[in-house]
PDB file of C-alpha atoms in Angstrom:
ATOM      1  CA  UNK A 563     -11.315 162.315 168.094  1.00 40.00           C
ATOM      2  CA  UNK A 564     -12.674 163.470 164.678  1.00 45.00           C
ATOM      3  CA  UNK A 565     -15.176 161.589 162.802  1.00 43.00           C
ATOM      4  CA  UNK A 566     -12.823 159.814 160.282  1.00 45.00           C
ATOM      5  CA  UNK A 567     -12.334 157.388 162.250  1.00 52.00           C
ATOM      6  CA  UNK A 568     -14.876 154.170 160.742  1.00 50.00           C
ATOM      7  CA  UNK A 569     -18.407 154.207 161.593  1.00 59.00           C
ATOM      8  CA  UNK A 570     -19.666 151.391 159.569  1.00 71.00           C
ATOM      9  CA  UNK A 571     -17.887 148.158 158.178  1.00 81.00           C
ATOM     10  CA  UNK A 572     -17.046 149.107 154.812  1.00 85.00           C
ATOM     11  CA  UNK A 573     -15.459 152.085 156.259  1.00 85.00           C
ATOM     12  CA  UNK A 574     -13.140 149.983 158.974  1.00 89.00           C
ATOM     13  CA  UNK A 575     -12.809 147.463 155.638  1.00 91.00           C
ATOM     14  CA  UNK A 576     -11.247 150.568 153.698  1.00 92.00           C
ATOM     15  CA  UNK A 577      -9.139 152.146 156.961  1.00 93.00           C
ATOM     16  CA  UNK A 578      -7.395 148.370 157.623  1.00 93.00           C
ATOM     17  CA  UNK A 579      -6.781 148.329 153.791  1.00 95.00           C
ATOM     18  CA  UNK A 580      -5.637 151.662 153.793  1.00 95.00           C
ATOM     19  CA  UNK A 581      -3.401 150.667 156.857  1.00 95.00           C
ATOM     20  CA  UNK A 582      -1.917 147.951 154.910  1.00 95.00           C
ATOM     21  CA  UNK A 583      -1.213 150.119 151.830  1.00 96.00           C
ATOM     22  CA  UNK A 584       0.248 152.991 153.731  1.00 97.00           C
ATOM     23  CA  UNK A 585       2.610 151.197 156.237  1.00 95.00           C
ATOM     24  CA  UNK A 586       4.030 148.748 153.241  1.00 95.00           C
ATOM     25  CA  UNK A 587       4.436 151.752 150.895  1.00 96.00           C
ATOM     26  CA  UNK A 588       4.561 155.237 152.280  1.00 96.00           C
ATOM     27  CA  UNK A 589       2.018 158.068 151.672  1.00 96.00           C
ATOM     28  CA  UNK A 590       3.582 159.056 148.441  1.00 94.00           C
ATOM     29  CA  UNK A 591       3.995 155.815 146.762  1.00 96.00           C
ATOM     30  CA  UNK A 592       0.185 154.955 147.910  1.00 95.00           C
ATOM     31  CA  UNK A 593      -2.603 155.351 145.588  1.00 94.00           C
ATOM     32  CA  UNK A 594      -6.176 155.149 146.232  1.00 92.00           C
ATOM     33  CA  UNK A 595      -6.562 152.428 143.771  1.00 93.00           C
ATOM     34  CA  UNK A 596      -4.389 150.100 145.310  1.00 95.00           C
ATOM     35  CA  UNK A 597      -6.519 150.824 148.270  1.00 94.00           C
ATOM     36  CA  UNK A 598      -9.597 150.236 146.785  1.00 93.00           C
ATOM     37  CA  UNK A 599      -8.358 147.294 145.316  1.00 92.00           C
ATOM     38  CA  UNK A 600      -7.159 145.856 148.577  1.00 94.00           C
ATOM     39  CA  UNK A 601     -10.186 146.891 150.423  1.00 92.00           C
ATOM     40  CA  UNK A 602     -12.077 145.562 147.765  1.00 91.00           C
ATOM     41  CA  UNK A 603     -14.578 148.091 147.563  1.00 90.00           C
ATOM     42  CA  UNK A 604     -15.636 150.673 144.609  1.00 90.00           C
ATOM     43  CA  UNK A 605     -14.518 154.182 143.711  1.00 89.00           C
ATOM     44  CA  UNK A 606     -17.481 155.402 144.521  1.00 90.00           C
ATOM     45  CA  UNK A 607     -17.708 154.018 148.519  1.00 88.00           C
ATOM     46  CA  UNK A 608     -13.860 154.929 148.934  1.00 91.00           C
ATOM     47  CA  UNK A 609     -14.449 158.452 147.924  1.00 89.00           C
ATOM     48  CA  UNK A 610     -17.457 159.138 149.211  1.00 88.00           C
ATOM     49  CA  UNK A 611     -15.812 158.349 153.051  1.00 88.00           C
ATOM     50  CA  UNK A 612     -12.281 159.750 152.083  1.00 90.00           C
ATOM     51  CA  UNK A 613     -12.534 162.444 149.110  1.00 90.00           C
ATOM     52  CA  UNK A 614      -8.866 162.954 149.270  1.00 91.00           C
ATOM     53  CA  UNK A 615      -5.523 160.386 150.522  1.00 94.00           C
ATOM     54  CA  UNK A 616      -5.060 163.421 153.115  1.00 94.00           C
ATOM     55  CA  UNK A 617      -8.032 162.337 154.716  1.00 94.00           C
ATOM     56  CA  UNK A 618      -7.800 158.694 154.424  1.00 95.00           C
ATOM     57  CA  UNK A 619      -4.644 158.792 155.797  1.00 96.00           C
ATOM     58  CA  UNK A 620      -5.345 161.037 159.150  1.00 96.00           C
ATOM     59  CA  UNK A 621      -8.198 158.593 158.885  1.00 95.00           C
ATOM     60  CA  UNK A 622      -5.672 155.753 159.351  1.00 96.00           C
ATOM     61  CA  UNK A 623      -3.158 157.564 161.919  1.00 96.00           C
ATOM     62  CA  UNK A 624      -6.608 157.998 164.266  1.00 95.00           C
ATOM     63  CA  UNK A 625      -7.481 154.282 163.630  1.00 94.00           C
ATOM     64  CA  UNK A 626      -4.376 153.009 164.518  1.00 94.00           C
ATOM     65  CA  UNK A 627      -3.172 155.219 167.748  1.00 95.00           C
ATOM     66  CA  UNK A 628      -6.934 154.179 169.134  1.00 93.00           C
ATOM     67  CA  UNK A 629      -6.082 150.610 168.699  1.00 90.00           C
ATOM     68  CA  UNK A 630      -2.502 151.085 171.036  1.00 91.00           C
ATOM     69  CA  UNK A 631      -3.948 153.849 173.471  1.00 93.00           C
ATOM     70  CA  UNK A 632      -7.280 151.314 173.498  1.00 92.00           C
ATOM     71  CA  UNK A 633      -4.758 148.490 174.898  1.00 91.00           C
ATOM     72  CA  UNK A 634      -2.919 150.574 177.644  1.00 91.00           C
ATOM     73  CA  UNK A 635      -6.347 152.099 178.661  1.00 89.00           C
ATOM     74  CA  UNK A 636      -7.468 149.066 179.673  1.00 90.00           C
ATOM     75  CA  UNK A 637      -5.155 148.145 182.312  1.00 89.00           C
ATOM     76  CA  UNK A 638      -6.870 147.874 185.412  1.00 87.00           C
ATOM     77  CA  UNK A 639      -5.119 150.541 188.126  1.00 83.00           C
ATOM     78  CA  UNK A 640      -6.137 148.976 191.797  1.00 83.00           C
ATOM     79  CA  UNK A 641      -4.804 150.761 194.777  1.00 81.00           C
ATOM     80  CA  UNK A 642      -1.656 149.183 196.329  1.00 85.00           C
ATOM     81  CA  UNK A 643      -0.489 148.460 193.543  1.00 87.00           C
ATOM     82  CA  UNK A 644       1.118 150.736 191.695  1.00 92.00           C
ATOM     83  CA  UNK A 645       4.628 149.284 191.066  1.00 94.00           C
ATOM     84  CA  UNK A 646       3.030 145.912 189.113  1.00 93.00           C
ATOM     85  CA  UNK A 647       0.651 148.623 188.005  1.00 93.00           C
ATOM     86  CA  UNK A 648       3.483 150.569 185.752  1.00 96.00           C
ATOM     87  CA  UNK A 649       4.919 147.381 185.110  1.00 96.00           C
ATOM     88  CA  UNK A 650       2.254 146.250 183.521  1.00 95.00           C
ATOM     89  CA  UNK A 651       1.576 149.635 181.422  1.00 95.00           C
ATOM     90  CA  UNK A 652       5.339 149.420 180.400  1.00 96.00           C
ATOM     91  CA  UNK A 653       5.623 146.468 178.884  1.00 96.00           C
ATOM     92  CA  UNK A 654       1.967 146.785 176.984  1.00 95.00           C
ATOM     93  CA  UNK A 655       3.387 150.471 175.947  1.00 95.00           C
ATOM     94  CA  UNK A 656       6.834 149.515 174.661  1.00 96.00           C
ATOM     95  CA  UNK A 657       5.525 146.147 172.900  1.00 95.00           C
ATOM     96  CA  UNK A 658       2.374 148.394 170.850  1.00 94.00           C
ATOM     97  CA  UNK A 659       5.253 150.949 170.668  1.00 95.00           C
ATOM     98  CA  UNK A 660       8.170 148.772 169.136  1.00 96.00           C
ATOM     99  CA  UNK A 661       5.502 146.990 166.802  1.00 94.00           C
ATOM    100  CA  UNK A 662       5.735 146.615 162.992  1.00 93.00           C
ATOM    101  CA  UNK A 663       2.800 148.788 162.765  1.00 94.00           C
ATOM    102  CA  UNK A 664       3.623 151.509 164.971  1.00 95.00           C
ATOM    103  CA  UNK A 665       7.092 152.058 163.572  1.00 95.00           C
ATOM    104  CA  UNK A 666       5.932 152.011 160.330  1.00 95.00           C
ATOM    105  CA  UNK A 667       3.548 154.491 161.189  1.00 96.00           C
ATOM    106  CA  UNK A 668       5.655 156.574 162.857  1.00 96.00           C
ATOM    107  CA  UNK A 669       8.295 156.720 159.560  1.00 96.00           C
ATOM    108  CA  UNK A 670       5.731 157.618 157.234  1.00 97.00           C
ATOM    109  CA  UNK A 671       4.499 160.612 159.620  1.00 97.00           C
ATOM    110  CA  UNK A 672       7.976 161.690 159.839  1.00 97.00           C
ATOM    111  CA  UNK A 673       8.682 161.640 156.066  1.00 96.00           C
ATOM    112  CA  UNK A 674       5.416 163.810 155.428  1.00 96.00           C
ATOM    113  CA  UNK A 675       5.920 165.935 158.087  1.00 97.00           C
ATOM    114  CA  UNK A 676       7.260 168.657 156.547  1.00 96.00           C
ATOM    115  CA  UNK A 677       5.228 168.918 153.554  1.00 96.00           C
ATOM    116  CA  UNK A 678       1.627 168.050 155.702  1.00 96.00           C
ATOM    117  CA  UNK A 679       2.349 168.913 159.217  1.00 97.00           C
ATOM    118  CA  UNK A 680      -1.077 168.676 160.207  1.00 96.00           C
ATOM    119  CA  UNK A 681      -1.042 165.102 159.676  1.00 96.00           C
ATOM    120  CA  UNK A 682       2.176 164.958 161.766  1.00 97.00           C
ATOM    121  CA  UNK A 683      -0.308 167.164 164.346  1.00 97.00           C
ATOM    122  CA  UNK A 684      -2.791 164.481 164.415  1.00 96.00           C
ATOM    123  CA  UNK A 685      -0.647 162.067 164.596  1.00 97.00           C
ATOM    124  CA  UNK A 686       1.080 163.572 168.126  1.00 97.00           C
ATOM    125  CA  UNK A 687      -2.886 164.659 169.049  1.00 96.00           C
ATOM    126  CA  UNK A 688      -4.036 160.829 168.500  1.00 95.00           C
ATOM    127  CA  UNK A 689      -0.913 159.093 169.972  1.00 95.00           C
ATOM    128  CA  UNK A 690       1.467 160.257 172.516  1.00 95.00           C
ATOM    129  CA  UNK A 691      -0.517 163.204 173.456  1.00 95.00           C
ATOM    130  CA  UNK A 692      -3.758 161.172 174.002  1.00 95.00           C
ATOM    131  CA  UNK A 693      -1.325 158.244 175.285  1.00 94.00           C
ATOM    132  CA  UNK A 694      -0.300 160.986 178.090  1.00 95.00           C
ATOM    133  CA  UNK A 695      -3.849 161.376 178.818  1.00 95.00           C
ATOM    134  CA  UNK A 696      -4.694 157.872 179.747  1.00 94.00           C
ATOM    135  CA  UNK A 697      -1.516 157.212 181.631  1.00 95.00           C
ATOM    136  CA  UNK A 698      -1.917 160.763 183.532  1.00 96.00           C
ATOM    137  CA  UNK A 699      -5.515 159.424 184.438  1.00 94.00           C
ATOM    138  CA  UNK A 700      -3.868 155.786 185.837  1.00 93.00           C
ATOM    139  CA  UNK A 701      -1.126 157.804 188.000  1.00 95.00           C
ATOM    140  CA  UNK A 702      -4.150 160.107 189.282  1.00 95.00           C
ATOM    141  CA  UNK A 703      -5.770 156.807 190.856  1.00 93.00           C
ATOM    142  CA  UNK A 704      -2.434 155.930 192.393  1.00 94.00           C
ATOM    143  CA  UNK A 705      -1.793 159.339 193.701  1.00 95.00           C
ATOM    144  CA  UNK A 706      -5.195 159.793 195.566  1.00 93.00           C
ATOM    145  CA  UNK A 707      -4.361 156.671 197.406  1.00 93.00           C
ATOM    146  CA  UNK A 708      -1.163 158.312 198.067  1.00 94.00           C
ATOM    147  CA  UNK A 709       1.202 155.717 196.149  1.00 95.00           C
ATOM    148  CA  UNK A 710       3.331 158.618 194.169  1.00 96.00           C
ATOM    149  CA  UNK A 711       3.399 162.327 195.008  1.00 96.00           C
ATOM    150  CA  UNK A 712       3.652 164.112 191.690  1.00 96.00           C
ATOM    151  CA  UNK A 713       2.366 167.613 192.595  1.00 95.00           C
ATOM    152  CA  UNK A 714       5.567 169.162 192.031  1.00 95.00           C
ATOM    153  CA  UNK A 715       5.301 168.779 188.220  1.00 96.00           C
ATOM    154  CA  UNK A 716       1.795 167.521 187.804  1.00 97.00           C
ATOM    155  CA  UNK A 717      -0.119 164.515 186.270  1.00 97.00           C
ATOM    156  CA  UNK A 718       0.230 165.023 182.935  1.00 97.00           C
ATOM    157  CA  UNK A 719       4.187 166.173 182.880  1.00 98.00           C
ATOM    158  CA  UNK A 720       4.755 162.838 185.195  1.00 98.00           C
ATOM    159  CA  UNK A 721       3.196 160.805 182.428  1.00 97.00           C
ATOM    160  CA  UNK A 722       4.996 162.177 179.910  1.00 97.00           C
ATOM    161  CA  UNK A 723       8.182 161.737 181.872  1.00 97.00           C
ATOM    162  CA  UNK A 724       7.400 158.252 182.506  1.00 97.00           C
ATOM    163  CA  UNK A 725       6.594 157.355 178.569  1.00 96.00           C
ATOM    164  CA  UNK A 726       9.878 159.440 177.526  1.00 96.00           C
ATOM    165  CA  UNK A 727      12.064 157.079 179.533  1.00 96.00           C
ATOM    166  CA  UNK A 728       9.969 153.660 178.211  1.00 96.00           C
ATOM    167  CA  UNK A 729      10.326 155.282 174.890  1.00 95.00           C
ATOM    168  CA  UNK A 730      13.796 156.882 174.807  1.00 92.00           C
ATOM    169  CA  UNK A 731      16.603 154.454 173.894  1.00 93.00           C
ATOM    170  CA  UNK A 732      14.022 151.509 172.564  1.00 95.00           C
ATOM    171  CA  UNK A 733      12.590 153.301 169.759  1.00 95.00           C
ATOM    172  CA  UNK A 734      15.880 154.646 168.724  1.00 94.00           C
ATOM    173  CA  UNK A 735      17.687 151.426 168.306  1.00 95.00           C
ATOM    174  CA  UNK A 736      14.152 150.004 166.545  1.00 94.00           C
ATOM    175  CA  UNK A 737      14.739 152.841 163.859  1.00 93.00           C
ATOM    176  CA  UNK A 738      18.004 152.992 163.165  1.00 93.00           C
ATOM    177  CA  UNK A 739      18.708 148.807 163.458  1.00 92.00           C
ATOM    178  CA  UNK A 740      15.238 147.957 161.242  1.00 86.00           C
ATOM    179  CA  UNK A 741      16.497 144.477 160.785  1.00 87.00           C
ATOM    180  CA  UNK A 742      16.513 143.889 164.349  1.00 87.00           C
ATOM    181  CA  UNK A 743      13.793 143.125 167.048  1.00 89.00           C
ATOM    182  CA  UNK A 744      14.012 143.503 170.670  1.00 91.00           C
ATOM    183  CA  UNK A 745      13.763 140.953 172.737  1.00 93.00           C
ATOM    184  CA  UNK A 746      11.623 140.342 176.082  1.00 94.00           C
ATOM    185  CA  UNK A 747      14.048 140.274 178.083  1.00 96.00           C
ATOM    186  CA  UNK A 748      15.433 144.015 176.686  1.00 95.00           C
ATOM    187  CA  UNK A 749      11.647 145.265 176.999  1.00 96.00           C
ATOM    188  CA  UNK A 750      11.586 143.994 180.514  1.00 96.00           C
ATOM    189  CA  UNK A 751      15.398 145.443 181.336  1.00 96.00           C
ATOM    190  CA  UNK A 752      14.137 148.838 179.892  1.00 97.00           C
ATOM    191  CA  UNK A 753      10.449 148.648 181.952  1.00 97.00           C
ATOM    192  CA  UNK A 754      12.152 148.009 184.919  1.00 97.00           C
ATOM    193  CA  UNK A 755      14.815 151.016 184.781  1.00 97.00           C
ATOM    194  CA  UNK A 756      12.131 153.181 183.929  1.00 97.00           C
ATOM    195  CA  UNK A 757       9.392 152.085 186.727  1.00 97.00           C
ATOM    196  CA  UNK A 758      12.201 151.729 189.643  1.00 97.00           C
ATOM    197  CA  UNK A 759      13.330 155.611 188.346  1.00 97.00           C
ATOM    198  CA  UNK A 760       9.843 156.862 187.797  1.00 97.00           C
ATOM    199  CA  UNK A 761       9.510 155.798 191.326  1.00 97.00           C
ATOM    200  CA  UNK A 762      12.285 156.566 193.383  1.00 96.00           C
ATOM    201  CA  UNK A 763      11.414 160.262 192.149  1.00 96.00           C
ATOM    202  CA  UNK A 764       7.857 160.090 193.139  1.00 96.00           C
ATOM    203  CA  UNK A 765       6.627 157.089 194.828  1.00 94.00           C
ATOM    204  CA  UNK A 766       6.740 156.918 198.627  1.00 84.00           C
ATOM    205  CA  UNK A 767       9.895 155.621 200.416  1.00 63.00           C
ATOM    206  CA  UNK A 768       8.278 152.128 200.856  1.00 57.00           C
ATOM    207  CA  UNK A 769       7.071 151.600 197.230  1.00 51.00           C
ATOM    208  CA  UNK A 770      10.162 153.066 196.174  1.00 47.00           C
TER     209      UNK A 770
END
Protein backbone atom coordinates (compact mmCIF):
# COMPACT_ATOMS: atom_id res chain seq x y z
CA UNK A 1 0.00 0.00 0.00
CA UNK A 2 1.50 3.46 -0.79
CA UNK A 3 2.08 6.00 1.77
CA UNK A 4 -1.06 8.19 1.15
CA UNK A 5 -2.81 6.46 3.13
CA UNK A 6 -3.02 8.81 6.81
CA UNK A 7 -0.22 8.67 9.11
CA UNK A 8 -1.20 11.22 11.60
CA UNK A 9 -4.73 12.59 12.69
CA UNK A 10 -5.04 15.59 10.73
CA UNK A 11 -4.26 13.53 7.80
CA UNK A 12 -7.16 10.67 8.58
CA UNK A 13 -9.28 14.14 9.59
CA UNK A 14 -8.67 15.36 5.85
CA UNK A 15 -9.02 11.58 4.06
CA UNK A 16 -12.70 11.03 6.03
CA UNK A 17 -13.51 14.65 4.86
CA UNK A 18 -12.28 14.03 1.62
CA UNK A 19 -14.38 10.72 1.68
CA UNK A 20 -17.40 12.64 2.43
CA UNK A 21 -16.82 15.25 -0.31
CA UNK A 22 -15.96 12.77 -2.99
CA UNK A 23 -18.72 10.08 -2.52
CA UNK A 24 -21.60 12.99 -2.15
CA UNK A 25 -20.20 14.85 -5.20
CA UNK A 26 -17.97 13.07 -7.64
CA UNK A 27 -14.27 13.84 -8.39
CA UNK A 28 -15.11 16.56 -10.79
CA UNK A 29 -17.61 18.49 -8.92
CA UNK A 30 -15.14 18.22 -5.70
CA UNK A 31 -12.93 20.99 -4.81
CA UNK A 32 -10.26 21.09 -2.34
CA UNK A 33 -11.89 23.88 -0.55
CA UNK A 34 -14.91 22.22 0.23
CA UNK A 35 -12.58 19.68 1.61
CA UNK A 36 -10.70 21.80 3.61
CA UNK A 37 -13.64 23.33 4.79
CA UNK A 38 -15.21 20.08 5.86
CA UNK A 39 -12.08 18.77 7.31
CA UNK A 40 -11.68 21.88 8.90
CA UNK A 41 -8.17 22.28 8.45
CA UNK A 42 -5.96 25.06 6.49
CA UNK A 43 -4.66 25.31 2.93
CA UNK A 44 -1.55 24.97 3.97
CA UNK A 45 -1.93 21.28 6.03
CA UNK A 46 -4.28 20.01 3.08
CA UNK A 47 -1.67 20.70 0.53
CA UNK A 48 1.18 19.96 2.11
CA UNK A 49 -0.27 15.99 2.54
CA UNK A 50 -2.18 16.07 -0.89
CA UNK A 51 -0.51 18.70 -3.43
CA UNK A 52 -3.00 17.76 -6.02
CA UNK A 53 -7.09 16.18 -5.82
CA UNK A 54 -5.32 13.21 -7.86
CA UNK A 55 -3.59 12.37 -4.88
CA UNK A 56 -6.10 13.03 -2.30
CA UNK A 57 -8.36 11.06 -4.00
CA UNK A 58 -6.12 7.67 -4.57
CA UNK A 59 -5.50 8.78 -1.03
CA UNK A 60 -9.21 8.15 -0.29
CA UNK A 61 -9.78 4.95 -2.65
CA UNK A 62 -6.67 3.30 -0.38
CA UNK A 63 -8.40 4.52 2.85
CA UNK A 64 -11.53 3.19 2.13
CA UNK A 65 -10.79 -0.45 0.40
CA UNK A 66 -8.45 -0.94 3.78
CA UNK A 67 -11.40 -0.27 5.89
CA UNK A 68 -13.66 -3.30 3.85
CA UNK A 69 -10.60 -5.71 3.14
CA UNK A 70 -9.64 -4.78 7.11
CA UNK A 71 -13.26 -6.32 8.04
CA UNK A 72 -13.13 -9.60 5.92
CA UNK A 73 -9.45 -10.08 7.05
CA UNK A 74 -10.43 -10.50 10.27
CA UNK A 75 -12.58 -13.41 10.13
CA UNK A 76 -11.18 -16.06 12.05
CA UNK A 77 -10.62 -19.36 9.53
CA UNK A 78 -10.53 -22.55 12.13
CA UNK A 79 -10.18 -25.92 10.60
CA UNK A 80 -13.48 -27.87 10.22
CA UNK A 81 -15.06 -25.31 9.47
CA UNK A 82 -15.00 -24.09 6.35
CA UNK A 83 -18.67 -24.00 5.19
CA UNK A 84 -19.74 -21.40 8.32
CA UNK A 85 -16.28 -20.16 7.46
CA UNK A 86 -17.40 -18.75 3.77
CA UNK A 87 -20.58 -18.04 5.19
CA UNK A 88 -19.38 -15.84 7.34
CA UNK A 89 -16.88 -14.05 4.71
CA UNK A 90 -19.99 -13.78 2.37
CA UNK A 91 -22.20 -12.02 4.13
CA UNK A 92 -19.34 -9.48 5.70
CA UNK A 93 -18.18 -9.18 1.80
CA UNK A 94 -21.54 -8.50 0.16
CA UNK A 95 -22.81 -6.13 3.15
CA UNK A 96 -19.13 -3.78 2.91
CA UNK A 97 -19.74 -4.47 -0.84
CA UNK A 98 -23.49 -3.30 -1.28
CA UNK A 99 -22.75 -0.29 1.21
CA UNK A 100 -23.48 3.41 0.54
CA UNK A 101 -19.86 3.96 0.61
CA UNK A 102 -18.59 1.34 -1.50
CA UNK A 103 -21.02 1.95 -4.32
CA UNK A 104 -20.42 5.34 -4.28
CA UNK A 105 -16.95 4.69 -4.54
CA UNK A 106 -17.11 2.41 -7.06
CA UNK A 107 -19.31 5.08 -9.48
CA UNK A 108 -16.96 7.74 -9.11
CA UNK A 109 -13.92 5.32 -10.13
CA UNK A 110 -15.89 4.29 -13.02
CA UNK A 111 -16.77 7.83 -14.23
CA UNK A 112 -12.94 8.85 -14.04
CA UNK A 113 -11.76 5.91 -15.40
CA UNK A 114 -11.19 6.83 -18.62
CA UNK A 115 -9.70 10.12 -18.23
CA UNK A 116 -7.31 8.84 -14.91
CA UNK A 117 -7.04 5.17 -15.26
CA UNK A 118 -4.47 4.92 -12.78
CA UNK A 119 -6.81 5.84 -10.18
CA UNK A 120 -9.21 3.18 -11.58
CA UNK A 121 -5.69 0.91 -11.20
CA UNK A 122 -5.48 1.64 -7.63
CA UNK A 123 -8.64 1.32 -7.05
CA UNK A 124 -8.73 -2.63 -8.49
CA UNK A 125 -4.92 -2.87 -6.71
CA UNK A 126 -6.51 -1.66 -3.20
CA UNK A 127 -9.89 -3.51 -3.46
CA UNK A 128 -10.78 -6.59 -5.25
CA UNK A 129 -7.30 -7.46 -6.10
CA UNK A 130 -6.06 -7.11 -2.45
CA UNK A 131 -9.68 -8.50 -1.42
CA UNK A 132 -8.50 -11.75 -3.54
CA UNK A 133 -5.47 -11.81 -1.52
CA UNK A 134 -6.97 -12.14 1.87
CA UNK A 135 -9.68 -14.52 0.85
CA UNK A 136 -6.96 -16.71 -1.22
CA UNK A 137 -4.97 -16.72 2.19
CA UNK A 138 -8.43 -17.99 4.27
CA UNK A 139 -9.09 -20.87 1.52
CA UNK A 140 -5.20 -21.78 1.88
CA UNK A 141 -5.92 -22.61 5.72
CA UNK A 142 -8.92 -24.67 4.69
CA UNK A 143 -7.14 -26.46 1.98
CA UNK A 144 -4.09 -27.66 4.10
CA UNK A 145 -6.56 -29.25 6.38
CA UNK A 146 -7.93 -30.72 3.32
CA UNK A 147 -11.54 -29.02 3.45
CA UNK A 148 -11.50 -27.85 -0.49
CA UNK A 149 -9.13 -29.11 -3.18
CA UNK A 150 -8.46 -26.14 -5.41
CA UNK A 151 -5.18 -27.17 -7.11
CA UNK A 152 -6.70 -27.43 -10.36
CA UNK A 153 -7.05 -23.63 -10.73
CA UNK A 154 -5.19 -22.38 -7.72
CA UNK A 155 -5.75 -20.16 -4.59
CA UNK A 156 -5.96 -17.04 -5.91
CA UNK A 157 -8.28 -17.91 -9.20
CA UNK A 158 -10.64 -19.88 -6.50
CA UNK A 159 -10.96 -16.65 -4.59
CA UNK A 160 -11.67 -14.71 -7.28
CA UNK A 161 -14.24 -17.20 -8.46
CA UNK A 162 -15.80 -17.26 -5.18
CA UNK A 163 -16.07 -13.16 -4.85
CA UNK A 164 -17.36 -13.04 -8.67
CA UNK A 165 -20.37 -15.15 -7.76
CA UNK A 166 -21.04 -13.05 -4.16
CA UNK A 167 -20.55 -10.08 -6.33
CA UNK A 168 -22.21 -10.87 -9.68
CA UNK A 169 -25.98 -10.26 -9.72
CA UNK A 170 -25.97 -8.11 -6.19
CA UNK A 171 -23.96 -5.30 -7.29
CA UNK A 172 -25.72 -5.10 -10.54
CA UNK A 173 -29.19 -4.68 -9.27
CA UNK A 174 -27.51 -2.10 -6.41
CA UNK A 175 -26.38 0.07 -9.51
CA UNK A 176 -28.85 0.08 -11.76
CA UNK A 177 -32.02 0.14 -8.93
CA UNK A 178 -30.07 3.08 -6.64
CA UNK A 179 -33.29 3.68 -4.85
CA UNK A 180 -33.39 0.28 -3.64
CA UNK A 181 -31.56 -1.72 -0.83
CA UNK A 182 -31.20 -5.34 -0.47
CA UNK A 183 -32.46 -7.00 2.07
CA UNK A 184 -30.93 -9.77 4.56
CA UNK A 185 -32.67 -12.19 3.57
CA UNK A 186 -31.48 -11.53 -0.44
CA UNK A 187 -27.75 -11.23 0.98
CA UNK A 188 -28.23 -14.49 2.74
CA UNK A 189 -30.17 -16.22 -0.51
CA UNK A 190 -27.16 -14.96 -2.65
CA UNK A 191 -24.28 -16.21 0.18
CA UNK A 192 -25.76 -19.36 0.27
CA UNK A 193 -25.91 -20.10 -3.67
CA UNK A 194 -22.54 -18.99 -3.88
CA UNK A 195 -20.91 -21.05 -0.77
CA UNK A 196 -23.06 -24.40 -1.59
CA UNK A 197 -21.57 -23.81 -5.52
CA UNK A 198 -18.14 -22.73 -4.47
CA UNK A 199 -18.27 -25.98 -2.70
CA UNK A 200 -19.75 -28.62 -4.53
CA UNK A 201 -16.84 -27.67 -7.09
CA UNK A 202 -14.13 -27.91 -4.58
CA UNK A 203 -14.95 -28.97 -1.18
CA UNK A 204 -14.84 -32.67 -0.30
CA UNK A 205 -17.94 -34.88 -0.85
CA UNK A 206 -18.88 -34.58 2.90
CA UNK A 207 -18.58 -30.75 3.26
CA UNK A 208 -20.11 -30.51 0.03
Amino acid sequence: MSQTIATDDKSLCVLKAASQVFLEHGFNAATTDMIQQAAGVSKATLYSRYPKKEALFAAVIEYQCSRFTRRVQQIEVTPGNIRKVLLEIGRTYLSLLLSYESLALFRVVVAVADKFPHLARTFYTSGPGTMTKVLAAHLEKAANAGEIDVQVIGLEAAATLFTGMLRGEAQLIALTHPESQASEAQIDQWVNQAVTTFLRAYGNADIA
